[in-house]
Amino acid sequence: MSRTDDRSLLSALLDSWDRNNTILVNLLRALPEGGLDAKVVEGSPSVARMFMHIHYVRLVFVSEDAPEFAGPVPEGEWRNGRDRSRIADMLNESGKVVREAVKGRLESGKDMDLHYDHPILFLQHMIWHEGYHHGQIKLALKVTGHAFDDEKIGPVTWGVWMDKGRS
Ligand code: NI
């Protein structure tokens, strides 16, 4: 059976976003002690600030592109977060906001207001943006002597994409 019907595509698309968020939160939870303060070089943002930036970017784009789904946008873009479970809650929350914005705009047939011709482009942009910072976060840990063990981090990050029985 063809899988190009809209419902099937929408469900796979939203599944990809959910997996992306799961991977990000798994990375956060797997950080070693002191990992939130790691930086690639002096002057670059800490791991904590990168997670907070990702949360901020999600919410600011929804507020600019699909404001009917927006909640409050945090005051600063690169704030320092100290509490890992609080950051995880924030990411899960902003993940839902993005999900609802994309789903809502797709269902209503409306483009995004400011940056994108199609809601899917917004979702792809967020996944690309977060993958970019994911690599920076891992590099920051490596250069500060806190490198992840690939055998441990692989299954909760790369493995989530390739978990065939999950959805
Ligand atoms: Ni960024």
Coordinates of C-alpha atoms and ligand atoms in Angstrom, one line a residue:
M1 CA 0.0 0.0 0.0
S2 CA 1.3 3.4 -0.8
R3 CA 2.5 5.4 2.1
T4 CA 2.1 8.8 0.5
D5 CA -1.3 9.4 2.0
D6 CA -1.3 12.5 4.2
R7 CA -2.1 10.8 7.5
S8 CA 0.8 8.3 7.1
L9 CA 3.2 11.1 6.2
L10 CA 2.1 13.3 9.0
S11 CA 2.5 10.5 11.5
A12 CA 6.1 9.7 10.3
L13 CA 7.0 13.3 10.3
L14 CA 5.8 13.9 13.8
D15 CA 7.5 10.7 14.9
S16 CA 10.8 12.0 13.5
W17 CA 10.4 15.2 15.6
D18 CA 9.6 13.2 18.7
R19 CA 12.6 11.0 18.2
N20 CA 14.8 14.1 17.7
N21 CA 13.6 15.5 21.1
T22 CA 14.0 12.1 22.8
I23 CA 17.6 12.0 21.6
L24 CA 18.3 15.5 22.8
V25 CA 16.9 14.8 26.3
N26 CA 18.8 11.5 26.4
L27 CA 22.0 13.4 25.6
L28 CA 21.2 15.8 28.5
R29 CA 20.5 13.0 30.9
A30 CA 23.7 11.2 30.0
L31 CA 26.0 14.1 30.7
P32 CA 28.7 13.4 33.2
E33 CA 29.1 15.4 36.4
G34 CA 30.3 18.9 35.4
G35 CA 29.3 18.4 31.8
L36 CA 26.9 21.3 31.7
D37 CA 29.9 23.7 32.1
A38 CA 31.9 22.2 29.2
K39 CA 32.8 24.5 26.3
V40 CA 34.5 23.8 22.9
V41 CA 36.9 26.8 23.4
E42 CA 37.0 29.7 25.8
G43 CA 34.3 32.2 24.7
S44 CA 32.0 29.6 23.2
P45 CA 28.7 28.8 24.9
S46 CA 28.7 26.1 27.6
V47 CA 26.7 22.9 27.1
A48 CA 24.0 24.2 29.5
R49 CA 23.7 27.4 27.4
M50 CA 23.4 25.4 24.2
F51 CA 20.5 23.4 25.6
M52 CA 18.8 26.6 26.7
H53 CA 19.4 28.1 23.3
I54 CA 17.8 25.2 21.5
H55 CA 14.7 25.6 23.8
Y56 CA 14.6 29.3 23.1
V57 CA 15.0 29.0 19.3
R58 CA 12.1 26.5 19.2
L59 CA 9.8 28.9 21.0
V60 CA 10.8 32.1 19.3
F61 CA 10.3 30.6 15.8
V62 CA 6.9 29.3 16.8
S63 CA 6.0 32.8 18.1
E64 CA 7.1 34.4 14.8
D65 CA 5.8 31.7 12.5
A66 CA 2.7 30.3 14.1
P67 CA 1.8 32.6 17.0
E68 CA -1.5 30.9 17.7
F69 CA 0.5 28.0 19.1
A70 CA 3.1 30.0 21.0
G71 CA 3.6 30.2 24.7
P72 CA 5.8 32.6 26.5
V73 CA 9.3 33.1 25.0
P74 CA 12.1 33.0 27.6
E75 CA 13.8 36.3 28.4
G76 CA 17.3 35.5 27.1
E77 CA 18.6 33.2 24.3
W78 CA 21.7 31.9 25.9
R79 CA 20.7 31.6 29.6
N80 CA 22.6 29.4 31.9
G81 CA 20.5 26.4 33.2
R82 CA 21.8 24.6 36.3
D83 CA 19.1 22.0 36.9
R84 CA 19.2 19.1 34.5
S85 CA 15.7 17.8 35.1
R86 CA 14.3 21.3 34.8
I87 CA 16.1 21.7 31.4
A88 CA 14.7 18.3 30.3
D89 CA 11.2 19.5 31.3
M90 CA 11.6 22.7 29.3
L91 CA 12.8 20.7 26.2
N92 CA 9.9 18.3 26.4
E93 CA 7.5 21.3 26.7
S94 CA 9.0 23.3 23.8
G95 CA 9.1 20.0 21.8
K96 CA 5.4 19.8 22.2
V97 CA 4.9 23.4 21.2
V98 CA 6.8 22.8 17.9
R99 CA 4.9 19.6 17.3
E100 CA 1.5 21.3 17.7
A101 CA 2.5 24.3 15.6
V102 CA 3.6 22.1 12.7
K103 CA 0.7 19.7 13.0
G104 CA -1.8 22.6 13.3
R105 CA -0.5 24.5 10.3
L106 CA -0.3 21.3 8.2
E107 CA -3.9 20.5 9.1
S108 CA -5.2 24.0 8.4
G109 CA -3.2 24.2 5.1
K110 CA -1.6 27.4 6.1
D111 CA 2.1 28.3 5.5
M112 CA 4.2 29.7 8.3
D113 CA 4.0 33.4 8.8
L114 CA 7.6 34.7 8.5
H115 CA 10.4 32.3 7.6
Y116 CA 9.1 29.3 5.7
D117 CA 7.0 28.4 2.7
H118 CA 5.8 25.2 4.2
P119 CA 5.5 24.0 7.9
I120 CA 7.7 20.9 7.1
L121 CA 10.6 23.3 6.4
F122 CA 10.3 24.6 9.9
L123 CA 10.5 21.1 11.3
Q124 CA 13.4 20.1 9.2
H125 CA 15.2 23.3 10.1
M126 CA 14.8 22.6 13.8
I127 CA 16.1 19.0 13.4
W128 CA 19.1 20.3 11.5
H129 CA 19.7 23.0 14.0
E130 CA 19.6 20.6 16.9
G131 CA 21.8 18.1 15.2
Y132 CA 24.3 20.9 14.7
H133 CA 24.4 21.7 18.4
H134 CA 24.3 18.0 19.3
G135 CA 27.7 17.6 17.6
Q136 CA 29.0 20.7 19.4
I137 CA 27.9 19.4 22.8
K138 CA 29.7 16.1 22.2
L139 CA 32.8 17.9 21.1
A140 CA 32.7 20.2 24.1
L141 CA 32.7 17.2 26.4
K142 CA 35.5 15.6 24.5
V143 CA 37.9 18.6 24.6
T144 CA 37.3 19.0 28.3
G145 CA 38.1 15.4 29.1
H146 CA 34.5 14.2 29.5
A147 CA 34.0 12.3 26.3
F148 CA 31.0 9.9 26.1
D149 CA 31.6 6.3 25.8
D150 CA 30.3 5.5 22.2
E151 CA 29.0 2.2 23.4
K152 CA 26.8 3.9 26.0
I153 CA 25.7 7.0 24.2
G154 CA 25.1 5.4 20.8
P155 CA 22.0 3.4 21.7
V156 CA 20.3 6.3 23.3
T157 CA 21.1 8.8 20.5
W158 CA 21.7 7.2 17.0
G159 CA 19.9 4.1 18.1
V160 CA 16.6 6.1 18.6
W161 CA 16.5 6.9 14.9
M162 CA 17.0 3.3 13.9
D163 CA 14.7 1.7 16.4
K164 CA 12.6 -0.2 13.9
G165 CA 9.9 -1.5 16.2
R166 CA 9.3 1.8 18.0
S167 CA 6.4 3.3 16.1
Ligands
NI1 NI 22.0 27.6 17.2

